[in-house]
Each structure stands twice: as structure tokens, then as C-alpha cells.
Short mmCIF file of C-alpha atoms and ligand atoms in Angstrom, two decimals:
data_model
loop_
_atom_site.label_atom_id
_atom_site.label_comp_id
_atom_site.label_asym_id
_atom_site.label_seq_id
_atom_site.Cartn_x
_atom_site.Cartn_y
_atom_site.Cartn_z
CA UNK A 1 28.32 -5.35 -22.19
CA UNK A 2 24.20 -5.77 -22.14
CA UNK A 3 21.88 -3.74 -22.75
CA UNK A 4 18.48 -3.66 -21.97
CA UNK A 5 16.03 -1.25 -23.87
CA UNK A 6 12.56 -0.84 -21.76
CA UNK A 7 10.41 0.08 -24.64
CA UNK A 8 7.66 2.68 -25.35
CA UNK A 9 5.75 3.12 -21.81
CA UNK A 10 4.65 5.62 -19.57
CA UNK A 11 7.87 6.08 -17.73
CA UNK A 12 6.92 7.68 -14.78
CA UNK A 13 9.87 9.15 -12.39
CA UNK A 14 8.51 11.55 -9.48
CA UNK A 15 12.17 12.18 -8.58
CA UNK A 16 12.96 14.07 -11.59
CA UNK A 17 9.70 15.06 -12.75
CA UNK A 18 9.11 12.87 -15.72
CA UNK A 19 6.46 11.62 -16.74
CA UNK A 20 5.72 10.94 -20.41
CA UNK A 21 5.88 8.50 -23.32
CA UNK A 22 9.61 6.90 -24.02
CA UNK A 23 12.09 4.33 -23.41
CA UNK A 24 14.45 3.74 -20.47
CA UNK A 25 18.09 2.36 -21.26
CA UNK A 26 20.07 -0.01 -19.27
CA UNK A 27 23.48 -0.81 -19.51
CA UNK A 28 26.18 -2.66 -17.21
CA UNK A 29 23.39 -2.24 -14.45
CA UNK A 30 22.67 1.38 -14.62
CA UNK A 31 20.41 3.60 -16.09
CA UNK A 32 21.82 4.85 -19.26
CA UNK A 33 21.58 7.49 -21.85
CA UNK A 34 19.60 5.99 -25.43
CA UNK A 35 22.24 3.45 -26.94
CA UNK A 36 22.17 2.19 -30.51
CA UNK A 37 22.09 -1.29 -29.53
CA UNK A 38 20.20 -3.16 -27.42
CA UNK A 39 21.07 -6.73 -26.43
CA UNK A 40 17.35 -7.08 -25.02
CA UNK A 41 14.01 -5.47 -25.42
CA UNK A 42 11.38 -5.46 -23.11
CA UNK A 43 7.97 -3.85 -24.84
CA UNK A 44 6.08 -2.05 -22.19
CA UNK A 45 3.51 -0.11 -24.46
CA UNK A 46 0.28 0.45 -22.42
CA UNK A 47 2.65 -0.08 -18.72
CA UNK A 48 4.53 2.43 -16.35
CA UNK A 49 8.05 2.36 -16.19
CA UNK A 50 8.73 3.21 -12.86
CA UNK A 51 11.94 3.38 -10.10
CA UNK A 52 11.90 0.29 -8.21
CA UNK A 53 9.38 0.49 -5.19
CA UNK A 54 10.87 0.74 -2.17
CA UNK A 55 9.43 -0.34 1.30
CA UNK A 56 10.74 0.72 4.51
CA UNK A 57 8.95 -1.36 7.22
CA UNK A 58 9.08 -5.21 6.63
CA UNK A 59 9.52 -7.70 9.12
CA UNK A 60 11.16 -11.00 7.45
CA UNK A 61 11.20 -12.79 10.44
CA UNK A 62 15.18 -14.20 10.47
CA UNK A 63 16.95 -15.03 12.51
CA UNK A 64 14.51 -16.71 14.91
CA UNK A 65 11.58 -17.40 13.81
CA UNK A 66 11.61 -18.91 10.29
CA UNK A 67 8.24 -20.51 10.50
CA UNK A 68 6.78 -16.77 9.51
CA UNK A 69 8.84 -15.43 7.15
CA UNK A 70 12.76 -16.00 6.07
CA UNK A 71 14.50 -13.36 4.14
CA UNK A 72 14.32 -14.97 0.86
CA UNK A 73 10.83 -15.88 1.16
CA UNK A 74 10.50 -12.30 1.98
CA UNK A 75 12.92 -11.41 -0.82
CA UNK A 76 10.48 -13.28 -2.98
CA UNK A 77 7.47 -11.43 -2.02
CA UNK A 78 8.86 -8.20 -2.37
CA UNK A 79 10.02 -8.25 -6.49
CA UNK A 80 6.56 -10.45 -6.87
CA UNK A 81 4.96 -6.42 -5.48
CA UNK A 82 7.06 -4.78 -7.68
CA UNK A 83 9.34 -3.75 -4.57
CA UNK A 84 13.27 -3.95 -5.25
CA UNK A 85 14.25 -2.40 -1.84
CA UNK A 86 13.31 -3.29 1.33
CA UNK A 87 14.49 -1.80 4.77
CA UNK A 88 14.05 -5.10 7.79
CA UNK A 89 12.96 -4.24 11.27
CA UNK A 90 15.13 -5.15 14.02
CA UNK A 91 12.63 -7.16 15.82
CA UNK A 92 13.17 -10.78 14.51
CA UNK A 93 13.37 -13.64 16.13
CA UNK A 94 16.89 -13.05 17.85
CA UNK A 95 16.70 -8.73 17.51
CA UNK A 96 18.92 -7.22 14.85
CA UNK A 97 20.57 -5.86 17.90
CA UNK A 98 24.71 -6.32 17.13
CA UNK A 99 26.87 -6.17 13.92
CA UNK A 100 26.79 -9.59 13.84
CA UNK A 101 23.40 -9.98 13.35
CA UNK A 102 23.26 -7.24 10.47
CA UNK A 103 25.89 -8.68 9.25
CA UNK A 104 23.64 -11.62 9.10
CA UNK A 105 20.70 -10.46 7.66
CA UNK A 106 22.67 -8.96 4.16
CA UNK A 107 24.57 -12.38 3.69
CA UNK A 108 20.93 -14.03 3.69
CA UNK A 109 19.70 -11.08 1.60
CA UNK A 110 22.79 -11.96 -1.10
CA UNK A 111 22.07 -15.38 -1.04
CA UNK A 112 18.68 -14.88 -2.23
CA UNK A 113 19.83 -12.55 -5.13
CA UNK A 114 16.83 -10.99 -5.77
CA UNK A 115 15.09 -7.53 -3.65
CA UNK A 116 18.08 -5.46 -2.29
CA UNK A 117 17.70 -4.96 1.75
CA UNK A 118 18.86 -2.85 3.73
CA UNK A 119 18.73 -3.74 7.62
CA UNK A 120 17.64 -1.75 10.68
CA UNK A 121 19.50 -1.93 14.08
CA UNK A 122 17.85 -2.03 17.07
CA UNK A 123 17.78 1.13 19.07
CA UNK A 124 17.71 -1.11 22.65
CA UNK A 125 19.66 -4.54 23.67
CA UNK A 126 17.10 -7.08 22.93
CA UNK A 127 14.46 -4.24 22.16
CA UNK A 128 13.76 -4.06 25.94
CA UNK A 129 14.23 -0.06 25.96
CA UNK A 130 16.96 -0.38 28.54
CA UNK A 131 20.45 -0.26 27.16
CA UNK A 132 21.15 1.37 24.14
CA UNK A 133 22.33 -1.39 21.16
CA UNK A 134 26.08 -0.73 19.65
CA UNK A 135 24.82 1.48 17.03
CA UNK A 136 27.75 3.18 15.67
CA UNK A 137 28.98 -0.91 15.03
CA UNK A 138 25.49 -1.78 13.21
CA UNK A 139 25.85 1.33 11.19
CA UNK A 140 29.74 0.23 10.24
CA UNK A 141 28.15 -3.15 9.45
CA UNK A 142 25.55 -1.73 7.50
CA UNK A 143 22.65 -0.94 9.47
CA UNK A 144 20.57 2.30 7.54
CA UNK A 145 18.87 3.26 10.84
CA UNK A 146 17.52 1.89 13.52
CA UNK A 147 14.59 0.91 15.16
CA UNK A 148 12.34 -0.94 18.03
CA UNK A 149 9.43 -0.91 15.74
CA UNK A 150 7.34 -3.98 17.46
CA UNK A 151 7.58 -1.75 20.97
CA UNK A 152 7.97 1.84 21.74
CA UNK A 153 11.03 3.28 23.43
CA UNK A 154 9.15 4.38 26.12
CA UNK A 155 12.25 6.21 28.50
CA UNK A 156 12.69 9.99 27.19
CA UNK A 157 15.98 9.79 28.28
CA UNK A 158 17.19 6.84 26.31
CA UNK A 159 15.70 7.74 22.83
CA UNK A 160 17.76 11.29 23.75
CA UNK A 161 20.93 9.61 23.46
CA UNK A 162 19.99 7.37 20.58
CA UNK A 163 18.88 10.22 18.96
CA UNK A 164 22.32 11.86 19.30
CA UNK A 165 24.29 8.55 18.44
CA UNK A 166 22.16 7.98 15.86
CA UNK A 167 22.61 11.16 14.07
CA UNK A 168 26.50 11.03 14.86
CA UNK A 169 26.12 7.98 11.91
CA UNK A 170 23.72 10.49 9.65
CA UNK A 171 20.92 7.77 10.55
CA UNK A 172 17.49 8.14 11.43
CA UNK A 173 15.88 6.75 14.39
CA UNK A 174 12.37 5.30 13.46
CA UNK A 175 9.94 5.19 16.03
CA UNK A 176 6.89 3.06 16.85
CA UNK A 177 4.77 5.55 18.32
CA UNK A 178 2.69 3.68 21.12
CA UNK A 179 2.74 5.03 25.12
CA UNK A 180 2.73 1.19 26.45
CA UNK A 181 0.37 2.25 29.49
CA UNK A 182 -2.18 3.35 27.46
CA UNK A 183 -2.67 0.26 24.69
CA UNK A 184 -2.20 -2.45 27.82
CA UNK A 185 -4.58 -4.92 26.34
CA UNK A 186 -6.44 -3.67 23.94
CA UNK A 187 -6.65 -4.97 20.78
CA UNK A 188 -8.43 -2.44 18.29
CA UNK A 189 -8.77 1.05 17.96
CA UNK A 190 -10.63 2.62 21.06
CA UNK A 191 -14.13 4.47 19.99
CA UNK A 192 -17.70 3.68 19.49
CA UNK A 193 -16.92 0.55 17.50
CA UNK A 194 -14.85 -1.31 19.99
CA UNK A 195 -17.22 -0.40 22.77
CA UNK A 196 -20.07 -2.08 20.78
CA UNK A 197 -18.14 -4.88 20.41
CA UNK A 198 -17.13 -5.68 23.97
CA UNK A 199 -13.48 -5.32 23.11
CA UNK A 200 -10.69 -2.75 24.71
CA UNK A 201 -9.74 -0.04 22.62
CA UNK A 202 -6.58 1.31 21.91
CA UNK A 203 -6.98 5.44 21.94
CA UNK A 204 -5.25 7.10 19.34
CA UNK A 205 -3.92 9.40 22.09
CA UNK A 206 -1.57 6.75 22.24
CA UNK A 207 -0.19 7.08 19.28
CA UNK A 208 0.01 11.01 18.57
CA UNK A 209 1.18 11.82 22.33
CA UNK A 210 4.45 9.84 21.38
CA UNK A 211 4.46 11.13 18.50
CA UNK A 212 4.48 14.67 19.87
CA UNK A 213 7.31 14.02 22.15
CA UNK A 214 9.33 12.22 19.74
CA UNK A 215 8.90 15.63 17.24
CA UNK A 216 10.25 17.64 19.98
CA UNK A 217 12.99 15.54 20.90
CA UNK A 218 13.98 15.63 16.92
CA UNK A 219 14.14 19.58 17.16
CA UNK A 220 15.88 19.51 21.03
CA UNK A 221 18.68 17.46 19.40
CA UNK A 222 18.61 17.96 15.50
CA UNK A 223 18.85 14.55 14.90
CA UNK A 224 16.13 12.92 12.03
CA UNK A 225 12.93 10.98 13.69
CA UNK A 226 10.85 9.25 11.42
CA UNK A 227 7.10 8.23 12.60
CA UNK A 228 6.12 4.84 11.69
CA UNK A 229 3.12 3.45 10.80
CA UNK A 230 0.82 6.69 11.45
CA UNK A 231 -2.43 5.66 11.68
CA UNK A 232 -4.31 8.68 13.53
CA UNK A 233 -5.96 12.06 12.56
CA UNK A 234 -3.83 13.63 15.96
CA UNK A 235 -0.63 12.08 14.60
CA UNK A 236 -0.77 13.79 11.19
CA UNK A 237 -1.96 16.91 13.00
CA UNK A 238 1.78 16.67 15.11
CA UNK A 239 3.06 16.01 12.43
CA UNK A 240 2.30 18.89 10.39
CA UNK A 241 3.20 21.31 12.67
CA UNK A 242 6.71 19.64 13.69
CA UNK A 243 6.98 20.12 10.16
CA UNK A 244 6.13 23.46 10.12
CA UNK A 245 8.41 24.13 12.53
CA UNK A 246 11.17 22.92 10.33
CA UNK A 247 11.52 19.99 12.38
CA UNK A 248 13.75 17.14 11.15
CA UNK A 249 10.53 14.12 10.62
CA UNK A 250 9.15 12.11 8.04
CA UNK A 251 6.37 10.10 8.37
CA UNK A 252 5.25 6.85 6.90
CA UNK A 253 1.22 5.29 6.31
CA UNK A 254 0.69 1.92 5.71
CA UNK A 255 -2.19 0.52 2.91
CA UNK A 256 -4.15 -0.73 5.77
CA UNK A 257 -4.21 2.40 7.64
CA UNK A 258 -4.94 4.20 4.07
CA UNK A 259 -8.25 2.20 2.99
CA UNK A 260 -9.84 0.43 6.01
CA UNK A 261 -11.09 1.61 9.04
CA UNK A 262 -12.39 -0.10 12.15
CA UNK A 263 -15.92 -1.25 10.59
CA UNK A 264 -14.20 -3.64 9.26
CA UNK A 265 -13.52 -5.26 13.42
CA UNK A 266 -17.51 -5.88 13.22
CA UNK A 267 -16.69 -9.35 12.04
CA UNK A 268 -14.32 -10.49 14.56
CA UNK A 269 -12.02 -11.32 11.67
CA UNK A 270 -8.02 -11.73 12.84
CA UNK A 271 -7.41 -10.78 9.35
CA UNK A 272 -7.81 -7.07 10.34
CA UNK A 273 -5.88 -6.91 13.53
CA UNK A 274 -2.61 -4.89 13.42
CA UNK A 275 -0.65 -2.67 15.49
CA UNK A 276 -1.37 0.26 15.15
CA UNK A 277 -5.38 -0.46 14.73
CA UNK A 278 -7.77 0.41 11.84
CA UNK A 279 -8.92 3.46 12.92
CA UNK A 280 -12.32 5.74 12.20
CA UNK A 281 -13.05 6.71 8.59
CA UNK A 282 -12.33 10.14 9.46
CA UNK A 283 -8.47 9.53 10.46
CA UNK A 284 -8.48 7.34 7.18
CA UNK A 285 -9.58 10.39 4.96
CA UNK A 286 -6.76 12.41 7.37
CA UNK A 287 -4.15 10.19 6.13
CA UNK A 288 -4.63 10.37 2.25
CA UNK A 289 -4.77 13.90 2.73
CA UNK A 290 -1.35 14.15 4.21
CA UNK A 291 -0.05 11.78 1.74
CA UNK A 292 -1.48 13.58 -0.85
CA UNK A 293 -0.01 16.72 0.75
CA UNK A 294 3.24 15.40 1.75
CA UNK A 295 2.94 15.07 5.57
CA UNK A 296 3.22 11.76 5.13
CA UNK A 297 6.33 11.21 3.04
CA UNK A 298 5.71 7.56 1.76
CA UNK A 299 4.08 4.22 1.81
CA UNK A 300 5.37 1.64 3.94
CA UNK A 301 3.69 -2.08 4.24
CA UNK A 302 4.64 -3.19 7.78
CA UNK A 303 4.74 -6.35 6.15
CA UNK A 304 4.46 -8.47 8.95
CA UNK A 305 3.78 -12.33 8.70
CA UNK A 306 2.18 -15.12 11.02
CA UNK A 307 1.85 -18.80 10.56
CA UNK A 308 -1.32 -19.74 9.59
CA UNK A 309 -2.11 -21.23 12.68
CA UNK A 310 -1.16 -18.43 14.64
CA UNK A 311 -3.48 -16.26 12.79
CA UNK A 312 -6.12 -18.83 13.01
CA UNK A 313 -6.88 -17.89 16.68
CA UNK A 314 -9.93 -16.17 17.65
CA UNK A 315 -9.56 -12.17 17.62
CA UNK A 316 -8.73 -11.19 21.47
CA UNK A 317 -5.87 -14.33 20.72
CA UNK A 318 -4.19 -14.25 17.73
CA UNK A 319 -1.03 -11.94 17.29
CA UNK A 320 -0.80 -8.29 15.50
CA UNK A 321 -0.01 -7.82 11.39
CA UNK A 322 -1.08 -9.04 8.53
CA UNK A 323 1.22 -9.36 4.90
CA UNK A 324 1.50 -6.84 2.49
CA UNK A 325 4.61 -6.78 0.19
CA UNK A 326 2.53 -8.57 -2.78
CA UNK A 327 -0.85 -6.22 -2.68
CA UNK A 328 0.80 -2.72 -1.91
CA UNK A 329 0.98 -1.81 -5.31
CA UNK A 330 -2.49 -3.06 -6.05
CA UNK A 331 -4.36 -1.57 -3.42
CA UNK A 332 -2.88 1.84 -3.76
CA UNK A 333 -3.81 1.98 -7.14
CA UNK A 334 -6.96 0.65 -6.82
CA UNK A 335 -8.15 2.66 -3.90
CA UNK A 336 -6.23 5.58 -4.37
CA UNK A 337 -5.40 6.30 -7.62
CA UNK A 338 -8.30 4.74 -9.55
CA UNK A 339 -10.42 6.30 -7.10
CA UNK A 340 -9.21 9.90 -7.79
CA UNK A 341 -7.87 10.42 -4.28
CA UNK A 342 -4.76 10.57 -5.22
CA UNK A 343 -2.29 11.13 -8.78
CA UNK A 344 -0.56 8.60 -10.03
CA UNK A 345 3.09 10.41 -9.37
CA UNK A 346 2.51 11.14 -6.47
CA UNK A 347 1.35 7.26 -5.47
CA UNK A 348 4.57 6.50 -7.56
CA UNK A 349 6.32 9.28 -5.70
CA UNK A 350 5.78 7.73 -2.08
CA UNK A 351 6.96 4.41 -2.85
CA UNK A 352 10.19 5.57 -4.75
CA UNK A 353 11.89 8.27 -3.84
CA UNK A 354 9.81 9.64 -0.77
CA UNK A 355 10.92 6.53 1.08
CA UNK A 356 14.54 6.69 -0.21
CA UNK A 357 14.73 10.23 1.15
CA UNK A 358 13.85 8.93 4.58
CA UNK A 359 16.83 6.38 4.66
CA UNK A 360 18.90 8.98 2.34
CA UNK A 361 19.52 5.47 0.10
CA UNK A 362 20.59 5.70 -3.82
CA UNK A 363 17.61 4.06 -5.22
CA UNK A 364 13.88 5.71 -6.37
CA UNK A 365 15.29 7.23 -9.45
CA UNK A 366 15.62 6.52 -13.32
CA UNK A 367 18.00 9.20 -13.48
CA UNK A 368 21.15 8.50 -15.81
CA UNK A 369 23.80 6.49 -13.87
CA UNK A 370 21.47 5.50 -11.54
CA UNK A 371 21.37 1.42 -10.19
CA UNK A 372 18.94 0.14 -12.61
CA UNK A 373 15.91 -1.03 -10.38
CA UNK A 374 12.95 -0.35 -12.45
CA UNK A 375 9.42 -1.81 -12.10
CA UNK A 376 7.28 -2.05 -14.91
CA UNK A 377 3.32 -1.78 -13.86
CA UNK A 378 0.27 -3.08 -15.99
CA UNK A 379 -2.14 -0.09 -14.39
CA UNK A 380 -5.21 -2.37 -15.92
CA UNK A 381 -4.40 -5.71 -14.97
CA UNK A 382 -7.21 -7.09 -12.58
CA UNK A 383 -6.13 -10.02 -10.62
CA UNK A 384 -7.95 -11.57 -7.51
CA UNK A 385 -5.89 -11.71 -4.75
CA UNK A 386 -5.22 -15.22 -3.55
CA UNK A 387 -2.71 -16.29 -0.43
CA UNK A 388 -2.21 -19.30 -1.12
CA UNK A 389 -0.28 -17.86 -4.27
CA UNK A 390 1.78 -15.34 -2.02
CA UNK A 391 5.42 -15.83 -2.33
CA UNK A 392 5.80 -14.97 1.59
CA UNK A 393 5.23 -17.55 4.12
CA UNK A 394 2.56 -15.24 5.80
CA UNK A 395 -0.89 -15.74 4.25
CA UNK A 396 -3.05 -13.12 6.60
CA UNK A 397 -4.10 -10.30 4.37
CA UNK A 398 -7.17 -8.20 4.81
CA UNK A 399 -7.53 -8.03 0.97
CA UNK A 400 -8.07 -11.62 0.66
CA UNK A 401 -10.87 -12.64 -2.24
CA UNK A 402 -10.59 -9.19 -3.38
CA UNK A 403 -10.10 -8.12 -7.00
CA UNK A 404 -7.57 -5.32 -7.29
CA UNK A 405 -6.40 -3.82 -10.59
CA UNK A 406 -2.61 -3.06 -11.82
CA UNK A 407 0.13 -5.21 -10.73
CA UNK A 408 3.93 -5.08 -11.18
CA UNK A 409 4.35 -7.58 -14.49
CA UNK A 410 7.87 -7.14 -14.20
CA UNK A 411 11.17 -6.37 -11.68
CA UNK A 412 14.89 -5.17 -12.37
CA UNK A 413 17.16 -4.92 -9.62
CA UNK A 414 20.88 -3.43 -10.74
CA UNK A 415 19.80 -4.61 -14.33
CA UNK A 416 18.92 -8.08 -13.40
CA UNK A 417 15.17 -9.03 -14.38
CA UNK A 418 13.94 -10.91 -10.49
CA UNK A 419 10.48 -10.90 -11.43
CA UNK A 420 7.83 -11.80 -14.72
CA UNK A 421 4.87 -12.61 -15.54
ZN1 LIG B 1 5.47 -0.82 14.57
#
């Protein structure tokens, strides 16, 4: 039997409401009741004990295109951020679109031994928004919703029946919110900025119109939407009042979408060109708000890595996304929390348990008899962040040079220390 005694920090569980001085117990994997004995003792006076951070929007790249990202490197990344869960997008290389491949993608995951993931299926054959993928055999396999994410479903009628399907399996159906016709070549945020700047902007009407319809085709067929990546004041405004209406959605921000806004495009840097795009400061201050408020149920990275040279190309060339597994935690404590925008539970909150809701997965807790994935946080640790030091194969971050403070110092997944430093 081991047991591992996390010693005398803040231990910090939104889930059930704790949040105080004390020690967390592991033993045989699991979150225990105080032992006697401990076979090991980790101090962690002055850190957080928190539930593993969870992530639900990564893109690791395999099968297909390994140059970007493979799923250990991935893997890697995500216990180096403090992350011990991680739910893949479908839109790899070859598309998470069969049991096969989801099959696939947890073998890899094992292999590496380290962040646990759980795959998304493809809603679509090949992500074209045709066919509908065999989703009741990707959900057998192990699929814990399913996605397009990279491209909207754009036909009504398709994401009807893949909402129905989908909820057959008690999974979600995560959307990329983007009306194709509307973003055809643009390549930031549409507005004053981008008009300056000679480049074609991307309205945010694109975004919250989908949005919209997606919310209504949640409540039409009771089955659970969630909005990815929301990135516009309009979006959390639909959002609000789908939930109002006791509609089945959760929503997701990203760090990006949180901090920066589209000021930032002034420089022409690739380094700050995603999908969706940095918008205005004012649908920046939208989005704390309704993470604050709990609009937005959780934090997701969108973790989404280039090769360098890729990335290298000038702006109207080089490909959407940037990496963010390894300065999540950072920048949300840095620019939210330190900042007094937002509490720390509640920051802890939205990258535990408010994403494990979404997928309805047993993680996000330090309850008794929970899996023991803890993360253990130095909230004053200042590093400089430095991509050439990244675990992930991607090295585009917008945060590049910059100094954040706290970082995860070390990672438990099922009782198993991944991560130290
Ligand atoms: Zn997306």
C-alpha cells in the first residue's frame, strides 16, 4: 500500500467548497481520509493543493500530422501546466472519425503514462459536415463527445440528428461556432482595427449567429451543446439567455480570448492569429464577466500547435492557433486573479470541475475516494516564459518573453507524481 501525505497548503477544491489550510491524503491512487502513515510526504506550505486541471480543447495532432504535436509530446505539455486531463479534438491529421481511430488515440495516451485523455469523435465523416461519423461506435470505444471543432457544422439538419444520437450516448456535441460564408478569408477579427490594417475581418456575427442557432437546436431536441472557444460580447449575450431559458449549454473561453484583444494584430505578428480572432477590449471585459459569473463554465486552451516554420509565414499566410497547455495556469493567474478580476476558486473552479461537468467525467475533485489527480501550484513563482523550453512540439505562443507568476511545481495523476520541479 503507499501513501502519499500532501502537506500543509492551501488546498483549494471549488467542487466541494473547501478552501483552507490542511493536508490531502493519498492512498492506492485515491483520495483518502487522514492515515497514520505516510509512505511519502510532499511539503506544500506556501502552495495550493488543487484537483488536477482539466482542459477540454487540445489538438495533439496524431494520427497525421506528427510534425506539430504527438500525443505524448502533448501528454508532456499538459502535466508540465499542471493539467492531468485533457479532452483531444477530432480534427487530427487522419479525423478521429471511427472507433478505430479513438481506439487509437487512448493506446498512444497509455503509452505515454502521464496526462489522462479522453478523445472526441468527430460529429461528420472526415469533418466535411456531410455524413454523420459512427458515433454510438466512438462512444462504445471511448469517445466523451464529439466534435468538428477546426470547422463548423454548417447544415441545420445534420447537427439535428447528431444532436439526437449524440444525446442517445449521454454525450455532448461541442460546436465550433463559425457561419463559413461569413469568415471566407479573413484572418482577424472584423472592426476598426482590421480595417486600418488593410486586412479582412472576421465579424463576430459569425460567431454568436451560430451560436444562437445551435442554443435553440439544444432546447428543440434536449440534447447538451457546448460552445467552444467563445470569443464575442454577442456570444455570451446568447448565451446567457439560452441559459436563462434553462437551455441544456455550457460554454468554454480560452486565455487568449480572456487577456488580449485585437491591438495586439497592429504588429503583424503570426503569434496572435487564432480562430476565433482576438477580439475588441470590450468583448474581452464581456468574457471575464461571464466567467466570473458562470456563463462561461470553464477555461479551455485550444491548444493548438504548428511547426515552426509554418508559423514563420507572414500574417495573411501562416495557419490559425497558437500553444497553450504550459502557460494556462500562468496567465490566468497572472491576469486574472492577481489582477483582482477574478477569485482564486473560481479560476480554480473553471479548470477543475466546471470543465468536468461539461464532459460529466470523474475528475476535478479532492473529494474522498476520488482518482487522486492533484496539482500543487506555487501562486508566487515568477518564471519567464520561454518556447524553446515547452514540452510540446508547437512553440507559437502569444506570451512569449513574458514574465508570468505561479506555476504548477508539481502533478499527480491516479497517485502517480508525472510532473516536478
Ligand atoms: Zn475551434
Amino acid at each position: 500500500m503507499t501513501s502519499i501525505l500532501i502537506k500543509g497548503g492551501r488546498v483549494l477544491d471549488p467542487a466541494s467548497g473547501r478552501d483552507e489550510k490542511g493536508d490531502v491524503w493519498i492512498v492506492n491512487g485515491r483520495i483518502a481520509k487522514p492515515g497514520r502513515k505516510a509512505t511519502q510526504t510532499i511539503k506544500a506550505s506556501g502552495a495550493w493543493v488543487v484537483p488536477g486541471l482539466i482542459d477540454i480543447h487540445v489538438h495533439f495532432r496524431e494520427p497525421g500530422h506528427e510534425s506539430k504535436e504527438t500525443i505524448a509530446a502533448g501528454c508532456a505539455a499538459a502535466v508540465a501546466g499542471g493539467f492531468t486531463s485533457v479532452a483531444t479534438m477530432a480534427n487530427t491529421g487522419r479525423p478521429v472519425d471511427s472507433a478505430m481511430a479513438v481506439r487509437y488515440v487512448r493506446d498512444r495516451a497509455a503509452e505515454a503514462k502521464s496526462a489522462r485523455v479522453f478523445p472526441l469523435g468527430a460529429v461528420t465523416q472526415g469533418l466535411k459536415g456531410e455524413e454523420l461519423a459512427e458515433m454510438g461506435l466512438m462512444a462504445e470505444a471511448g469517445a466523451v463527445g464529439f466534435s468538428d471543432d477546426g470547422h463548423p457544422v454548417m447544415n441545420s439538419e445534420i447537427l439535428r440528428r447528431a444532436l439526437e444520437y449524440a444525446s442517445m450516448f449521454n454525450r455532448p456535441v461541442i460546436s465550433h461556432c463559425e457561419d463559413a460564408h461569413l469568415t471566407k478569408g479573413a484572418s482577424m477579427n472584423e472592426g476598426r482595427v482590421a480595417t486600418e490594417l488593410g486586412l479582412r475581418g472576421w465579424p463576430a456575427v459569425a460567431e454568436a449567429a451560430m451560436a444562437a442557432r445551435d442554443c435553440l437546436l439544444a432546447r428543440w431536441t434536449g440534447a447538451r451543446v457546448h460552445i467552444a472557444h467563445v470569443s464575442a460580447k454577442e456570444t455570451v449575450e446568447v448565451i446567457r439567455a439560452a441559459k436563462r431559458a434553462g437551455d441544456p449549454v455550457t460554454a468554454e473561453a480560452a486565455p487568449h480570448h480572456l487577456t488580449l484583444d485585437e491591438e495586439q494584430l497592429r504588429t503583424y505578428d503570426p503569434r496572435f492569429r487564432m480562430n476565433p480572432p482576438l477580439r475588441s477590449a470590450e468583448d474581452v471585459a464581456a468574457l471575464v464577466a461571464a466567467l466570473a459569473d458562470g456563463t462561461i463554465d470553464c477555461i479551455a486552451s485550444d491548444h493548438a500547435p504548428h511547426t515552426v516554420e509554418e508559423k514563420d509565414r507572414e500574417f495573411d499566410a501562416c495557419p490559425n492557433g497558437i500553444v497553450g497547455l504550459e502557460t494556462t495556469l500562468g496567465v490566468i493567474l497572472t491576469d486574472l486573479v492577481a489582477s483582482g478580476k477574478m477569485t482564486a476558486p473560481r479560476a480554480v473552479e473553471a479548470m477543475t470541475i466546471g470543465p468536468a461537468k461539461v464532459l460529466g467525467l470523474p475528475h476535478g475533485t479532492l473529494a474522498v475516494g476520488a482518482p487522486a489527480d492533484v496539482t500543487i501550484i506555487d501562486p508566487e513563482r515568477a518564471w519567464k516564459v520561454d518556447p524553446a523550453a515547452f514540452k510540446s512540439r508547437g512553440r507559437c505562443t502569444p506570451w512569449e518573453g513574458r514574465t508570468l507568476k505561479g506555476r504548477a511545481v508539481a502533478t499527480i495523476v491516479g497517485g502517480m507524481l508525472v510532473h516536478e520541479e
